[in-house]
CSV table of C-alpha atoms in Angstrom, one decimal:
chain,number,residue,atom,x,y,z
Y,1170,MET,CA,71.6,-36.2,152.8
Y,1171,ASN,CA,69.7,-37.8,155.7
Y,1172,GLU,CA,66.1,-37.3,156.7
Y,1173,ALA,CA,66.8,-34.7,159.3
Y,1174,GLN,CA,68.8,-32.7,156.8
Y,1175,ASN,CA,66.0,-32.9,154.2
Y,1176,CYS,CA,63.5,-31.6,156.8
Y,1177,HIS,CA,65.8,-28.7,157.7
Y,1178,SER,CA,66.1,-27.7,154.1
Y,1179,GLU,CA,62.4,-26.8,154.0
Y,1180,ARG,CA,61.4,-23.2,154.4
Y,1181,SER,CA,58.3,-23.5,156.5
Y,1182,GLU,CA,56.8,-25.7,159.2
Y,1183,GLU,CA,54.0,-26.8,156.8
Y,1184,SER,CA,56.3,-27.8,154.1
Y,1185,ALA,CA,58.6,-29.7,156.5
Y,1186,SER,CA,55.7,-31.6,158.0
Y,1187,GLN,CA,54.3,-32.5,154.6
Y,1188,ARG,CA,57.6,-33.6,153.3
Y,1189,CYS,CA,58.2,-35.9,156.3
Y,1190,ALA,CA,54.6,-37.2,156.2
Y,1191,GLU,CA,55.0,-38.1,152.5
Y,1192,LYS,CA,58.2,-40.0,153.4
Y,1193,LYS,CA,56.4,-41.9,156.1
Y,1194,GLN,CA,53.7,-43.1,153.7
Y,1195,ILE,CA,56.0,-44.6,151.1
Y,1196,PRO,CA,55.4,-48.4,151.2
Y,1197,ARG,CA,58.5,-50.3,152.2
Y,1198,ALA,CA,58.2,-52.7,149.3
Y,1199,THR,CA,58.7,-49.9,146.8
Y,1200,ALA,CA,62.3,-49.7,147.7
Y,1201,PRO,CA,64.9,-52.4,146.8
Y,1202,LEU,CA,65.8,-54.6,149.7
Y,1203,GLY,CA,69.3,-53.4,149.7
Y,1204,MET,CA,68.2,-49.8,150.3
Y,1205,THR,CA,66.0,-50.6,153.4
Y,1206,PRO,CA,67.3,-50.8,156.9
Y,1207,PHE,CA,66.5,-54.5,156.8
Y,1208,GLY,CA,68.6,-55.0,153.6
Y,1209,LEU,CA,71.5,-53.1,155.0
Y,1210,PHE,CA,71.3,-54.5,158.6
Y,1211,PRO,CA,69.5,-57.9,158.6
Y,1212,GLY,CA,69.6,-58.0,162.4
Y,1213,LEU,CA,67.1,-55.2,162.6
Y,1214,ALA,CA,64.3,-57.4,161.2
Y,1215,GLN,CA,63.7,-58.7,164.7
Y,1216,PHE,CA,62.3,-55.3,165.7
Y,1217,PRO,CA,58.6,-54.6,165.0
Y,1218,LEU,CA,57.9,-52.4,162.0
Y,1219,ILE,CA,55.9,-50.0,164.1
Y,1220,PHE,CA,59.1,-49.2,166.0
Y,1221,PHE,CA,60.7,-47.8,162.9
Y,1222,GLN,CA,57.6,-46.0,161.9
Y,1223,SER,CA,57.3,-44.4,165.3
Y,1224,LEU,CA,61.0,-43.4,165.3
Y,1225,LEU,CA,60.7,-41.8,161.9
Y,1226,LEU,CA,57.6,-39.8,163.0
Y,1227,PHE,CA,59.4,-38.7,166.1
Y,1228,LEU,CA,62.4,-37.3,164.1
Y,1229,CYS,CA,60.1,-35.5,161.7
Y,1230,VAL,CA,58.2,-33.8,164.5
Y,1231,LEU,CA,61.5,-32.7,165.9
Y,1232,CYS,CA,62.8,-31.3,162.6
Y,1233,ALA,CA,59.7,-29.4,161.6
Y,1234,PRO,CA,60.0,-26.7,164.4
Y,1235,ALA,CA,63.7,-26.6,163.7
Y,1236,SER,CA,62.9,-25.7,160.1
Y,1237,VAL,CA,60.8,-22.8,161.4
Y,1238,SER,CA,63.6,-21.5,163.6
Y,1239,SER,CA,66.0,-21.7,160.7
Y,1240,VAL,CA,63.7,-19.5,158.7
Y,1241,LEU,CA,63.3,-17.0,161.5
Y,1242,SER,CA,66.9,-16.9,162.7
Y,1243,PHE,CA,69.0,-17.6,159.6
Y,1244,SER,CA,69.0,-16.6,156.0
Y,1245,LEU,CA,70.3,-18.4,153.0
Y,1246,PRO,CA,73.8,-17.4,152.1
Y,1247,SER,CA,73.8,-14.6,149.5
Y,1248,PRO,CA,75.6,-15.3,146.2
Y,1249,PRO,CA,79.0,-13.8,146.1
Y,1250,GLN,CA,79.0,-10.1,145.2
Y,1251,SER,CA,80.8,-9.2,142.0
Y,1252,GLU,CA,84.0,-7.3,142.6
Y,1253,LYS,CA,83.5,-3.5,142.4
Y,1254,PRO,CA,85.2,-1.8,139.5
Y,1255,GLU,CA,88.4,0.0,140.4
Y,1256,TRP,CA,87.0,3.4,139.7
Y,1257,CYS,CA,84.3,3.2,142.3
Y,1258,ARG,CA,86.3,1.8,145.2
Y,1259,PRO,CA,87.2,5.3,146.6
Y,1260,LEU,CA,83.6,6.5,146.5
Y,1261,PRO,CA,82.1,8.5,148.1
Y,1262,ARG,CA,84.6,11.2,147.3
Y,1263,PRO,CA,85.6,13.1,150.5
Y,1264,GLU,CA,85.1,16.5,148.8
Y,1265,TYR,CA,81.4,16.0,149.1
Y,1266,LYS,CA,81.5,16.0,152.9
Y,1267,SER,CA,81.9,19.8,152.9
Y,1268,LEU,CA,78.8,20.4,150.6
Y,1269,GLN,CA,75.2,20.7,151.7
Y,1270,ALA,CA,73.4,17.5,150.7
Y,1271,ILE,CA,69.8,17.9,149.5
Y,1272,PRO,CA,67.6,14.8,150.0
Y,1273,VAL,CA,65.8,13.6,146.8
Y,1274,SER,CA,63.6,10.6,146.1
Y,1275,ASP,CA,65.8,8.8,143.5
Y,1276,PRO,CA,68.9,7.1,144.8
Y,1277,TRP,CA,70.5,7.1,141.4
Y,1278,PHE,CA,71.2,10.8,142.0
Y,1279,GLU,CA,72.9,12.8,144.8
Y,1280,VAL,CA,72.1,16.5,145.0
Y,1281,TYR,CA,74.2,19.2,146.6
Y,1282,LYS,CA,73.6,22.9,147.0
Y,1283,VAL,CA,76.9,24.5,145.9
Y,1284,ALA,CA,75.8,28.2,145.8
Y,1285,PRO,CA,72.7,30.2,146.5
Y,1286,GLY,CA,70.1,28.9,144.0
Y,1287,VAL,CA,72.5,26.4,142.4
Y,1288,PHE,CA,72.2,22.6,142.8
Y,1289,ALA,CA,74.7,20.0,141.5
Y,1290,ILE,CA,72.9,16.9,140.4
Y,1291,TYR,CA,75.5,14.1,140.6
Y,1292,GLU,CA,75.3,10.6,139.2
Y,1293,PRO,CA,77.8,8.6,141.3
Y,1294,HIS,CA,76.8,5.1,140.2
Y,1295,GLN,CA,78.2,5.3,136.6
Y,1296,ALA,CA,81.9,5.7,135.7
Y,1297,ASP,CA,81.5,9.1,134.1
Y,1298,GLU,CA,80.2,10.6,137.4
Y,1299,THR,CA,78.4,13.2,135.4
Y,1300,ILE,CA,77.2,16.4,137.1
Y,1301,SER,CA,74.4,18.5,135.9
Y,1302,TYR,CA,73.4,21.9,137.4
Y,1303,LEU,CA,70.0,23.4,138.2
Y,1304,ILE,CA,70.3,27.2,138.4
Y,1305,VAL,CA,67.2,28.8,139.8
Y,1306,GLY,CA,66.1,32.4,139.2
Y,1307,ASN,CA,63.1,34.3,140.4
Y,1308,LYS,CA,61.0,33.5,137.3
Y,1309,GLN,CA,62.4,30.3,135.8
Y,1310,ALA,CA,65.3,27.8,136.2
Y,1311,LEU,CA,67.9,26.5,133.8
Y,1312,LEU,CA,69.2,22.9,133.8
Y,1313,PHE,CA,72.7,22.9,132.5
Y,1314,ASP,CA,72.9,19.4,131.1
Y,1315,THR,CA,70.5,16.5,131.8
Y,1316,GLY,CA,72.9,13.7,132.5
Y,1317,MET,CA,72.9,10.1,131.4
Y,1318,GLY,CA,69.2,9.5,131.0
Y,1319,ILE,CA,69.4,6.5,133.3
Y,1320,GLY,CA,67.5,8.1,136.2
Y,1321,ASN,CA,64.6,10.6,135.9
Y,1322,ILE,CA,66.3,14.0,136.1
Y,1323,ARG,CA,63.1,15.9,135.4
Y,1324,LYS,CA,61.6,14.5,138.6
Y,1325,ILE,CA,64.6,15.6,140.5
Y,1326,ALA,CA,64.4,19.1,139.1
Y,1327,SER,CA,60.7,19.3,140.0
Y,1328,GLN,CA,61.6,18.4,143.6
Y,1329,LEU,CA,64.2,21.2,143.7
Y,1330,THR,CA,62.1,24.0,142.2
Y,1331,ALA,CA,58.5,24.7,141.2
Y,1332,ARG,CA,59.6,27.1,138.5
Y,1333,PHE,CA,59.5,26.4,134.8
Y,1334,VAL,CA,62.8,24.6,133.8
Y,1335,VAL,CA,64.6,25.2,130.5
Y,1336,VAL,CA,67.5,23.1,129.3
Y,1337,LEU,CA,70.9,24.1,127.9
Y,1338,ASN,CA,73.7,21.6,127.3
Y,1339,SER,CA,77.4,22.2,127.9
Y,1340,HIS,CA,77.8,20.1,124.8
Y,1341,THR,CA,76.0,17.2,123.2
Y,1342,HIS,CA,77.9,14.1,124.1
Y,1343,ASN,CA,75.5,11.4,125.3
Y,1344,ASP,CA,76.3,11.6,129.0
Y,1345,HIS,CA,75.1,15.2,129.1
Y,1346,VAL,CA,71.9,15.1,127.1
Y,1347,GLY,CA,70.2,11.8,128.3
Y,1348,GLY,CA,67.3,13.6,129.8
Y,1349,ASN,CA,66.7,16.3,127.2
Y,1350,TRP,CA,63.7,14.6,125.8
Y,1351,GLN,CA,61.8,15.0,129.1
Y,1352,PHE,CA,61.8,18.8,128.8
Y,1353,ASN,CA,59.5,21.1,126.8
Y,1354,PHE,CA,62.2,23.8,126.0
Y,1355,VAL,CA,65.7,23.0,125.1
Y,1356,TYR,CA,68.3,25.5,123.8
Y,1357,GLY,CA,70.9,24.3,121.3
Y,1358,MET,CA,74.1,25.7,119.8
Y,1359,ASP,CA,73.7,26.4,116.1
Y,1360,THR,CA,76.1,23.7,114.9
Y,1361,SER,CA,75.8,20.7,112.7
Y,1362,PHE,CA,77.3,18.6,115.6
Y,1363,THR,CA,74.4,19.6,117.8
Y,1364,ARG,CA,71.8,18.9,115.1
Y,1365,THR,CA,73.2,15.4,114.5
Y,1366,ASN,CA,73.3,14.5,118.1
Y,1367,ALA,CA,69.8,15.7,118.7
Y,1368,LYS,CA,68.6,12.7,116.6
Y,1369,GLY,CA,69.7,10.4,119.4
Y,1370,SER,CA,71.9,7.4,119.4
Y,1371,ARG,CA,72.2,3.9,120.9
Y,1372,GLU,CA,75.8,2.7,120.6
Y,1373,ASP,CA,77.4,5.2,123.0
Y,1374,ALA,CA,74.6,4.8,125.5
Y,1375,GLN,CA,74.9,1.0,125.6
Y,1376,ALA,CA,78.7,1.3,126.3
Y,1377,GLU,CA,77.9,3.4,129.4
Y,1378,ILE,CA,76.1,0.5,131.2
Y,1379,ALA,CA,78.7,-2.2,130.7
Y,1380,PRO,CA,79.4,-4.0,134.0
Y,1381,ASP,CA,82.7,-2.2,134.5
Y,1382,GLN,CA,81.0,1.1,134.1
Y,1383,LEU,CA,78.5,0.7,137.0
Y,1384,CYS,CA,78.8,0.9,140.7
Y,1385,GLY,CA,75.6,0.0,142.5
Y,1386,ASP,CA,72.1,-0.7,141.3
Y,1387,LEU,CA,70.4,0.7,138.3
Y,1388,PRO,CA,67.0,2.3,138.9
Y,1389,LYS,CA,64.1,-0.2,139.1
Y,1390,ALA,CA,62.3,1.3,136.2
Y,1391,PHE,CA,65.3,1.3,134.0
Y,1392,ASN,CA,65.5,-1.1,131.1
Y,1393,PRO,CA,69.1,-1.8,130.0
Y,1394,LYS,CA,68.0,-3.6,126.8
Y,1395,THR,CA,66.2,-0.5,125.4
Y,1396,TYR,CA,68.6,2.1,126.8
Y,1397,ALA,CA,69.6,4.7,124.3
Y,1398,THR,CA,70.0,8.5,124.0
Y,1399,LYS,CA,66.5,9.5,123.0
Y,1400,PRO,CA,66.1,12.2,120.3
Y,1401,TRP,CA,65.0,15.7,121.4
Y,1402,LYS,CA,63.7,18.8,119.9
Y,1403,ILE,CA,65.7,22.0,119.9
Y,1404,SER,CA,63.4,24.8,120.7
Y,1405,ARG,CA,65.8,27.7,119.9
Y,1406,PHE,CA,69.3,27.8,118.4
Y,1407,ILE,CA,71.7,30.2,120.2
Y,1408,HIS,CA,75.2,31.6,119.6
Y,1409,GLU,CA,78.2,33.1,121.5
Y,1410,GLY,CA,77.2,35.8,123.8
Y,1411,PHE,CA,73.5,34.8,124.1
Y,1412,LYS,CA,72.0,35.8,127.5
Y,1413,ILE,CA,69.3,34.0,129.4
Y,1414,ASN,CA,67.4,36.0,132.0
Y,1415,LEU,CA,66.0,33.7,134.8
Y,1416,GLY,CA,64.7,36.6,136.8
Y,1417,GLY,CA,67.2,38.3,139.1
Y,1418,ARG,CA,69.9,36.1,137.5
Y,1419,THR,CA,71.4,36.4,134.0
Y,1420,LEU,CA,73.5,33.6,132.4
Y,1421,GLU,CA,75.8,34.4,129.5
Y,1422,VAL,CA,76.8,31.8,126.9
Y,1423,LEU,CA,80.5,31.5,126.1
Y,1424,SER,CA,81.5,29.5,123.1
Y,1425,THR,CA,84.4,27.3,124.2
Y,1426,PRO,CA,84.9,24.7,121.4
Y,1427,GLY,CA,87.7,22.1,121.5
Y,1428,HIS,CA,86.3,19.2,123.4
Y,1429,THR,CA,83.4,19.3,120.9
Y,1430,PRO,CA,82.5,21.9,118.3
Y,1431,ASP,CA,79.4,22.9,120.3
Y,1432,ALA,CA,81.1,23.1,123.7
Y,1433,ILE,CA,80.1,26.1,125.8
Y,1434,SER,CA,80.7,27.5,129.2
Y,1435,LEU,CA,78.0,29.4,131.2
Y,1436,LEU,CA,78.9,32.5,133.1
Y,1437,ASP,CA,76.9,33.9,135.9
Y,1438,ARG,CA,78.8,37.2,136.0
Y,1439,ALA,CA,77.0,38.8,138.9
Y,1440,ASN,CA,77.6,35.8,141.2
Y,1441,GLY,CA,81.1,35.0,140.1
Y,1442,LEU,CA,80.2,31.5,138.9
Y,1443,LEU,CA,81.6,29.7,135.8
Y,1444,PHE,CA,80.1,26.4,134.6
Y,1445,THR,CA,82.7,24.8,132.4
Y,1446,GLY,CA,81.1,21.6,131.1
Y,1447,ASP,CA,83.9,19.2,129.9
Y,1448,THR,CA,86.4,22.0,129.2
Y,1449,TYR,CA,87.5,21.6,132.8
Y,1450,TYR,CA,86.8,18.9,135.3
Y,1451,PRO,CA,89.2,17.3,137.9
Y,1452,ALA,CA,90.2,14.1,136.0
Y,1453,PRO,CA,91.9,13.3,132.7
Y,1454,ILE,CA,90.2,15.5,130.2
Y,1455,TRP,CA,89.1,13.7,127.0
Y,1456,LEU,CA,90.6,15.3,123.9
Y,1457,TYR,CA,91.0,12.3,121.6
Y,1458,ARG,CA,87.7,11.9,119.8
Y,1459,PRO,CA,87.4,12.8,116.1
Y,1460,GLU,CA,85.3,15.9,117.0
Y,1461,THR,CA,88.0,17.3,119.2
Y,1462,ASN,CA,90.0,20.3,118.0
Y,1463,LEU,CA,93.0,20.7,120.2
Y,1464,ASP,CA,94.0,24.2,118.9
Y,1465,ALA,CA,90.5,25.4,119.6
Y,1466,TYR,CA,90.6,23.8,123.1
Y,1467,VAL,CA,93.8,25.7,124.0
Y,1468,ASN,CA,92.2,29.0,122.9
Y,1469,SER,CA,89.1,28.3,124.9
Y,1470,VAL,CA,91.0,27.5,128.1
Y,1471,LYS,CA,93.1,30.7,127.7
Y,1472,ARG,CA,89.9,32.6,127.4
Y,1473,LEU,CA,88.5,31.1,130.6
Y,1474,ALA,CA,91.7,31.7,132.4
Y,1475,ALA,CA,91.4,35.4,131.8
Y,1476,LEU,CA,88.1,35.4,133.7
Y,1477,ALA,CA,89.6,33.9,136.9
Y,1478,PRO,CA,90.0,37.2,138.7
Y,1479,GLN,CA,86.2,37.8,138.4
Y,1480,LEU,CA,85.2,34.4,139.7
Y,1481,LYS,CA,84.3,32.8,143.0
Y,1482,LEU,CA,83.7,29.2,141.9
Y,1483,VAL,CA,84.4,27.1,138.9
Y,1484,LEU,CA,81.9,24.3,138.4
Y,1485,GLY,CA,82.9,21.3,136.2
Y,1486,ALA,CA,80.8,18.5,134.7
Y,1487,HIS,CA,82.4,15.4,136.2
Y,1488,ASN,CA,83.5,13.9,139.5
Y,1489,ILE,CA,83.6,16.9,141.8
Y,1490,PRO,CA,81.4,20.0,141.3
Y,1491,VAL,CA,83.4,22.9,142.7
Y,1492,ALA,CA,87.0,24.2,142.2
Y,1493,GLN,CA,88.7,27.5,142.9
Y,1494,PRO,CA,89.2,30.0,140.1
Y,1495,ASP,CA,93.0,29.7,140.1
Y,1496,VAL,CA,92.6,26.3,138.5
Y,1497,LEU,CA,91.9,27.9,135.2
Y,1498,PRO,CA,95.3,29.7,134.6
Y,1499,ARG,CA,97.0,26.6,135.8
Y,1500,LEU,CA,95.0,24.5,133.3
Y,1501,ALA,CA,95.9,26.9,130.5
Y,1502,ASP,CA,99.6,26.6,131.4
Y,1503,ALA,CA,99.3,22.8,131.5
Y,1504,ILE,CA,97.7,22.2,128.1
Y,1505,GLN,CA,100.2,24.6,126.5
Y,1506,ALA,CA,103.1,22.8,128.1
Y,1507,VAL,CA,101.7,19.5,126.8
Y,1508,ARG,CA,101.4,20.9,123.3
Y,1509,ALA,CA,105.0,22.0,123.6
Y,1510,GLY,CA,106.1,18.4,124.4
Y,1511,GLN,CA,106.5,18.8,128.1
Y,1512,GLY,CA,105.3,16.6,130.9
Y,1513,THR,CA,105.0,12.8,131.0
Y,1514,VAL,CA,103.3,10.5,128.5
Y,1515,LYS,CA,102.0,7.0,129.0
Y,1516,PRO,CA,99.6,4.7,127.1
Y,1517,GLY,CA,96.0,5.6,127.7
Y,1518,GLY,CA,94.3,2.7,126.0
Y,1519,GLU,CA,93.9,1.8,122.3
Y,1520,GLY,CA,94.9,4.8,120.2
Y,1521,LYS,CA,95.2,7.1,123.1
Y,1522,ALA,CA,98.0,8.6,125.2
Y,1523,LEU,CA,97.7,10.1,128.7
Y,1524,HIS,CA,99.7,13.4,129.0
Y,1525,THR,CA,100.3,14.8,132.5
Y,1526,PHE,CA,101.7,18.2,133.5
Y,1527,GLY,CA,101.4,20.3,136.7
Y,1528,GLY,CA,98.7,18.1,138.2
Y,1529,PHE,CA,96.5,18.0,135.1
Y,1530,SER,CA,96.0,15.1,132.8
Y,1531,PHE,CA,94.8,15.1,129.2
Y,1532,LEU,CA,93.8,12.0,127.2
Y,1533,LEU,CA,94.9,12.7,123.6
Y,1534,ALA,CA,95.0,10.7,120.4
Y,1535,ALA,CA,98.3,8.8,120.3
Y,1536,ALA,CA,100.9,10.0,117.9
Y,1537,ARG,CA,100.8,7.9,114.7
Y,1538,LYS,CA,103.9,5.7,114.1
Y,1539,GLU,CA,105.6,6.4,110.8
């Protein structure tokens, strides 16, 4: 690199001038003869030394302003961006264009008003694309799931309503209970699965922030090294048929086990809204984990399908928040067809098989080879 290049590499006029001045002051005798202009080109010795000193000073004066313009006009090339995971390339999903976006302060979340007094709180930067719902009544509000625990969902809820917020989970997998610890009142289904998960965990949470699970930046205050599902206190255990009065709005708990033993759906009968948790969402439905009961899942889906004529909207917990009620009887037909051996099957990862029928997909445990 020559002297001019060295000067251009500096990031301010002061540093460029200082660097060039320091080079001027190095005594000629400190460099080996072969590395001086006189050693390389003996004929140059006939020129006075002051000529070379003046020339060097002139070049440095020229390059110092150039270094300033380079700072003002150009930026250093950014390191190459890591390639986006396959799952996040189609984002944002076009279905969100038809929904009313609600501005919030934390970019980890997107919020959409999906019905009067109902807000979908969406986490688009993590592969689960979890959706929690804030349902607001005249006296209090209910947060149906609290998401990943990566962003501050309590802060989001407080921006959407000034009413007291209680929490109820669609089930207690880690991607739905991450913010439970932030709230003073949390309902819980009276199951051993719920009690165990309320103790918190680390392993599942850490898997959620692997590089291929993220799309975009994590929140500034987030510490990936300490990330875990924090334990929470269950304020009151509830059962099938329990009703929660929010003031002018009543929510009814429907026990819909299958995906997990404590899975529920939440029915707002007066407004025709059904919140399904992970019993239905528009993507491959996970039914392969040890806690899954496939027979129970089929019965739960059939129960929800019978409600379709009473409903206006079905609201699932991943990817897209709203679906039409006719999705439920079609879902029931699809899972029963899969149980009967119909549809297509392909590998779904280690120990899993992806079954597809009628536009629905189910990720089941792979059949054991004899």
